[in-house]
Structures are given as structure tokens and as C-alpha cells.
Tab-separated table of C-alpha atoms in Angstrom:
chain	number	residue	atom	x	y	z
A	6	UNK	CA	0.000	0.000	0.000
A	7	UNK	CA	1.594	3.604	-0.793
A	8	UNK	CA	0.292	6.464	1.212
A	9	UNK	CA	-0.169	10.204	-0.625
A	10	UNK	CA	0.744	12.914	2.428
A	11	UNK	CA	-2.360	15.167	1.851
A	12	UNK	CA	-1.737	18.016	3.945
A	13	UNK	CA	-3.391	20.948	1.763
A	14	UNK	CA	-0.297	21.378	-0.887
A	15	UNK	CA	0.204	18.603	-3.069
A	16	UNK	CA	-0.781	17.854	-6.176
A	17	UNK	CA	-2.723	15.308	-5.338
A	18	UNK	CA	-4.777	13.758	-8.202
A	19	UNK	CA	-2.264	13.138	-10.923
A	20	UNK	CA	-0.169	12.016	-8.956
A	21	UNK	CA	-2.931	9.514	-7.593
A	22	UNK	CA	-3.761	8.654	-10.965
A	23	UNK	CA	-0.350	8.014	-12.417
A	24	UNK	CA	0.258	5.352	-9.737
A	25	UNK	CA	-3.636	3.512	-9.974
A	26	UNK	CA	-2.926	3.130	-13.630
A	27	UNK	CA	0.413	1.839	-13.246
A	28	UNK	CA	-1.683	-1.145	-10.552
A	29	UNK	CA	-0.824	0.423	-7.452
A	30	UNK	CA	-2.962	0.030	-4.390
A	31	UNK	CA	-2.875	3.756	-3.226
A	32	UNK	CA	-4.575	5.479	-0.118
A	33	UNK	CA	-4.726	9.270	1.092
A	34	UNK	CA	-2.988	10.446	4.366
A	35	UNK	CA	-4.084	13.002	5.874
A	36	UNK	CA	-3.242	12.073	9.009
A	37	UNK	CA	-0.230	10.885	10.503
A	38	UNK	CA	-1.760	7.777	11.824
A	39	UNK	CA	-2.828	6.771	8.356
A	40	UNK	CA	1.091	6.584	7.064
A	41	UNK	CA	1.290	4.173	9.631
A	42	UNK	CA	2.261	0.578	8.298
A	43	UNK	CA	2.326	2.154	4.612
A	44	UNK	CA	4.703	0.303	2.615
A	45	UNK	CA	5.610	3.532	0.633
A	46	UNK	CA	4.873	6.810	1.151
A	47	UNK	CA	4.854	9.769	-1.804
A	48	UNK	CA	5.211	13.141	-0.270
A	49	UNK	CA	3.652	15.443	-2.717
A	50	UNK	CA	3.815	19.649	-3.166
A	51	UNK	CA	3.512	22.064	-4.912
A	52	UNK	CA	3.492	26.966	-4.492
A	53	UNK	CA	6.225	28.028	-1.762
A	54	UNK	CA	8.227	25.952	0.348
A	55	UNK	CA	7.994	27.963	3.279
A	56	UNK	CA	3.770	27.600	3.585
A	57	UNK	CA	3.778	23.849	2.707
A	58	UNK	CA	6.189	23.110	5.351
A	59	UNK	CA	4.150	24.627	7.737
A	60	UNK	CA	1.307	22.910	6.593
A	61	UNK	CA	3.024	19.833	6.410
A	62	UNK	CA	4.089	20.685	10.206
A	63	UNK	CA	0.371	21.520	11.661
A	64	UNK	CA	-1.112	18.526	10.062
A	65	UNK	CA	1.807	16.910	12.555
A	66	UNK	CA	3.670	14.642	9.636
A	67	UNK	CA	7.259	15.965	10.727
A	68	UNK	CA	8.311	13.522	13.258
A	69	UNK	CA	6.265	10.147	11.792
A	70	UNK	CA	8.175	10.963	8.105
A	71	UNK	CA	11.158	11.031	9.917
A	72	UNK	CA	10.500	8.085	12.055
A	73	UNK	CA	9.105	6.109	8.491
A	74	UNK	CA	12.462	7.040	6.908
A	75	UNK	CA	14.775	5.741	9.937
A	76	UNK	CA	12.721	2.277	9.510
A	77	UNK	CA	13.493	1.948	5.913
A	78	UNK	CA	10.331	2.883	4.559
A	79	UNK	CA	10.683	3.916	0.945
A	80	UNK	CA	9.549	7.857	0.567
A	81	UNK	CA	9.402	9.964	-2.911
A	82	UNK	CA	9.356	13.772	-2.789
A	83	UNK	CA	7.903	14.861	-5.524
A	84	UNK	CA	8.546	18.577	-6.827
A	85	UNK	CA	8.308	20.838	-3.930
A	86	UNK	CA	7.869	17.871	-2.149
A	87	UNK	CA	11.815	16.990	-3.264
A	88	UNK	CA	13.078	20.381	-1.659
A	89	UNK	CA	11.292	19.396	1.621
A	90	UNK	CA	13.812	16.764	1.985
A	91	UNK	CA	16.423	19.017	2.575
A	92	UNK	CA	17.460	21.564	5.649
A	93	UNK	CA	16.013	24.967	4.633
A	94	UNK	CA	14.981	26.953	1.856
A	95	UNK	CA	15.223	30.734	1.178
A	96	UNK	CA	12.214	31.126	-0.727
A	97	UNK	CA	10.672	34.377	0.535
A	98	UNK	CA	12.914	34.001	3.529
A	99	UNK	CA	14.939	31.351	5.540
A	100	UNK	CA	12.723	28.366	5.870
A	101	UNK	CA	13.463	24.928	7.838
A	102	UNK	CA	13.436	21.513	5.847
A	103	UNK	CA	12.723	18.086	7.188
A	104	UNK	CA	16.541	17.878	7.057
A	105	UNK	CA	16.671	14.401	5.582
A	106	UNK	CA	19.474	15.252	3.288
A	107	UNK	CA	21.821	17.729	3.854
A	108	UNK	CA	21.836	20.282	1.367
A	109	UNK	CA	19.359	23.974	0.886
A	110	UNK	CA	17.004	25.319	-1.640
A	111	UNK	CA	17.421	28.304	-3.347
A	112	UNK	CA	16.639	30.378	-6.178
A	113	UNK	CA	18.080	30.366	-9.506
A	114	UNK	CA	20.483	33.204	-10.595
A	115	UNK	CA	19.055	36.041	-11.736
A	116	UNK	CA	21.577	36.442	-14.586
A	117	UNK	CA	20.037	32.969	-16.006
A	118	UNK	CA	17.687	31.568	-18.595
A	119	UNK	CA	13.710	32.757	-17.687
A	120	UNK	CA	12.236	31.925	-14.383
A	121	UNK	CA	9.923	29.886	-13.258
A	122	UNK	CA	12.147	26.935	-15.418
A	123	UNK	CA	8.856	25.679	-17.051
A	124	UNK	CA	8.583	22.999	-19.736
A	125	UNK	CA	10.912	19.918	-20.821
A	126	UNK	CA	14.532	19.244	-20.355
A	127	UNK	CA	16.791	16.112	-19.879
A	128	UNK	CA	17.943	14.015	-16.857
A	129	UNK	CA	21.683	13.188	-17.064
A	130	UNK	CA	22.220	10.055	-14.387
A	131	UNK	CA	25.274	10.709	-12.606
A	132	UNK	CA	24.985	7.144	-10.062
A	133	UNK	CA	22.780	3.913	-10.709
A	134	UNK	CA	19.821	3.916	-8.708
A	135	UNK	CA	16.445	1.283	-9.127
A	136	UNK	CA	14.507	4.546	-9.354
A	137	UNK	CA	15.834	5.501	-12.608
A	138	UNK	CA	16.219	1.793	-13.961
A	139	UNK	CA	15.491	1.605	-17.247
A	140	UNK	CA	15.027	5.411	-18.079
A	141	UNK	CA	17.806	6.374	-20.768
A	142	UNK	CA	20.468	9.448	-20.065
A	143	UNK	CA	19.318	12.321	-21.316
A	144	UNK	CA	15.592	11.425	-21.236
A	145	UNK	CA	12.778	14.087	-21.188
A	146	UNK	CA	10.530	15.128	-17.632
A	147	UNK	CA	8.443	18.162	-17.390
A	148	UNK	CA	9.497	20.725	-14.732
A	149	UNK	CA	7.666	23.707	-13.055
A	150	UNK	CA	9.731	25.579	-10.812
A	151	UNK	CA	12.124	28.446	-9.467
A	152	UNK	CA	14.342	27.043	-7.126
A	153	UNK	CA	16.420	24.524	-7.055
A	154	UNK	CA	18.348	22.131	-4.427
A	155	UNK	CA	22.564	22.523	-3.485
A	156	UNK	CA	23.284	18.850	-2.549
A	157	UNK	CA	25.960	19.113	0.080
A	158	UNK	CA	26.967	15.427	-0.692
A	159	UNK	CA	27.429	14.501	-4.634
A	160	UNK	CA	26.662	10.633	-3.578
A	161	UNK	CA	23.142	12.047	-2.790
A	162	UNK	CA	22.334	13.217	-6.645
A	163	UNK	CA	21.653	10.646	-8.652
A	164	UNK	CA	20.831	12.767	-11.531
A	165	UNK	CA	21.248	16.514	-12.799
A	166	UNK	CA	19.443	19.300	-14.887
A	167	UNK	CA	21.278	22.251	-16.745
A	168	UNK	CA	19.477	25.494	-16.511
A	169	UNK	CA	21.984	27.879	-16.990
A	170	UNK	CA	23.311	25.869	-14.252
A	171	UNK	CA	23.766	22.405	-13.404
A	172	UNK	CA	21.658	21.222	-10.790
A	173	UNK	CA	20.273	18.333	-8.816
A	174	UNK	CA	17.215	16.853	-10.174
A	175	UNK	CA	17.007	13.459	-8.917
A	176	UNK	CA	18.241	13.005	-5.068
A	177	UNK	CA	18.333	9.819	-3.230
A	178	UNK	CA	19.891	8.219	0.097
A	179	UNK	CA	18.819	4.466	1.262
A	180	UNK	CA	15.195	4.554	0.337
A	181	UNK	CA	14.555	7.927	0.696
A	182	UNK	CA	14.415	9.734	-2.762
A	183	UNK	CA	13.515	12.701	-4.390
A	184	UNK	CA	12.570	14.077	-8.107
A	185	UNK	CA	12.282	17.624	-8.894
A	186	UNK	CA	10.234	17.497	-12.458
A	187	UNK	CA	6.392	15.804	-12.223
A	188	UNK	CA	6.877	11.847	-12.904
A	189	UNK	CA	3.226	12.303	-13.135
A	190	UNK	CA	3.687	15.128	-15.892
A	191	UNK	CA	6.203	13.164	-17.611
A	192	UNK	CA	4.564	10.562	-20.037
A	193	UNK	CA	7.042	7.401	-20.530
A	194	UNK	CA	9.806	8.493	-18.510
A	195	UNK	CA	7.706	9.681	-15.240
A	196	UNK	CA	5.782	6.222	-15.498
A	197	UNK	CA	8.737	4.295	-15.546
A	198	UNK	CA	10.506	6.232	-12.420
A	199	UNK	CA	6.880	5.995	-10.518
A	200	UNK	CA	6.790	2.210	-11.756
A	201	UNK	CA	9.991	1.771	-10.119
A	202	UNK	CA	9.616	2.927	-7.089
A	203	UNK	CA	6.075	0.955	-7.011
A	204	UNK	CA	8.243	-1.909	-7.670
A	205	UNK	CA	10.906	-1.569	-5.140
A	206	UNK	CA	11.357	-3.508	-2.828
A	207	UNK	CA	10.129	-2.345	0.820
């Protein structure tokens, strides 16, 4: 069974849908005590970091996704839900991540390409990983967003974007993983990554 955090900022229904069609038994949590004996969790988001984390906070998910993630349990951030991973964010201030991963969130550089980066671009694997078994280097996902994650530790990304800049896109530690374009967005190559991480083992 794979739990969907509902806590008022996710993305909910595609990302529901992508994983029914792919066979996956999937529930809603939006309660803490419904993540409880989930075989996977999928940690959804999507607007600023700084107001889903506090919603994600008040619902009280904080200390059971950290306590799910110390027992193994495999967890996907998805979009905004990826950046919650790590320790803080500056989006519209200094904001406080679940601090999974080391590493922050911040904006790209002004002297870039356009922002919000909106629209296709590639996925360059830079370590093997089941998530991303099967999906080619270089492959296409859809993206929505202005700020991007600094990875303090390089054996965390296990793939990048360029956007001006090259940046983590694909994060991952034990069974804790995160993936900054919508697999749900993402025809072939998002089902594959969300059929892989159905698939994995728990």
C-alpha cells in the first residue's frame, strides 16, 4: 500500500492517478496515523516551500516521516515535495526543511535563462539507482519551478538538470528519494521512475 501525504499542498490527483494506472494500491494520508504501516509513502507539493512546510508541520507529519524514513520505509518527494527533503529553503525568507538530506534550496540566478524553469529538459544520471532503472540518459521530464536544491553530498544526486546551471534533479539516500520534475507530468519516462519505485522492494 503507498500512502499520498495530503496536507493541503500537493498535487494530489495526478499524482494519484499516475500510480492507480500503473496497478498500485494507493490510499490518502491526511493524518499521521494513516502513514502508519504504509509500505511507501509519496510526499507530494507544490506553491512556496515555506507555507507547505508549515502545513506539512500543523497537520503533525514531521516527526512520523522522519520516524518512516529511519525504519526503511521507501519515501518519494515529488517537486516541492523533493526540496522538503532538505534543511532549509530561502524562498521568501529562511525556511526549515525536514533535514533528511543535507543540502538547501534556493533560487536560480538572476543572470540565467527565464524563471519559473517551465517545460521539458533532460535528466543526465550521474549514479545507478532502481529509481531511474530503465530510463535512458538524457531522457525528457516536465518541470515547473524556481528554485532549485545545493546537494551538500554529490553521492546524494543521482541525476542533474542544466538550466543555466547544473543542478540536482534526482536526489536519493537508502530509500529515501527525491525528483524535482512531475513523474506524473512526464509521459514514458515519469511512469517508468513511478513504476519503479512501485516496484521496489520495501
Amino acid at each position: 500500500m503507498i500512502a499520498i501525504i495530503d496536507y493541503g499542498a500537493g498535487n494530489l490527483r495526478s499524482v494519484r492517478n499516475a500510480l492507480t494506472h500503473l496497478g498500485a494500491d494507493v490510499t490518502t494520508a491526511s493524518t499521521p496515523d494513516q502513514i502508519e504501516g504504509a509500505d511507501k509513502i509519496v510526499l507530494p507539493g507544490v506553491g512556496a516551500f515555506g507555507a507547505g512546510m508549515a502545513a506539512l508541520r500543523a497537520a503533525g507529519f514531521e516527526a512520523p516521516l522522519h520516524e518512516a524514513v529511519a525504519a526503511g520505509v521507501p519515501l518519494i518527494g515529488i517537486c516541492l515535495g523533493m526540496q522538503y527533503l532538505f534543511e532549509s529553503s530561502d524562498e521568501m525568507g529562511i525556511h526549515k526543511g525536514l533535514g533528511l538530506l543535507p543540502g538547501r534550496v534556493t533560487r536560480f540566478p538572476v543572470d540565467g535563462p527565464k524563471v519559473p524553469h517551465i517545460g521539458w529538459n533532460q535528466l543526465h544520471a550521474r549514479q545507478e539507482t532502481p529509481l531511474l532503472a530503465g530510463v535512458q540518459d538524457g531522457s525528457y521530464a516536465y518541470f515547473v519551478h524556481s528554485y532549485y536544491v545545493e546537494a551538500d553530498d554529490p553521492a546524494d544526486v543521482l541525476a542533474t538538470t542544466d538550466y543555466g546551471i547544473e543542478y540536482a534533479s534526482v536526489v536519493g539516500r537508502g530509500s529515501l528519494f527525491g525528483i524535482q520534475p512531475h513523474p506524473e507530468k512526464s509521459q514514458t519516462t515519469g511512469l517508468r521512475i513511478l513504476k519503479n519505485f512501485v516496484e521496489m522492494a520495501s
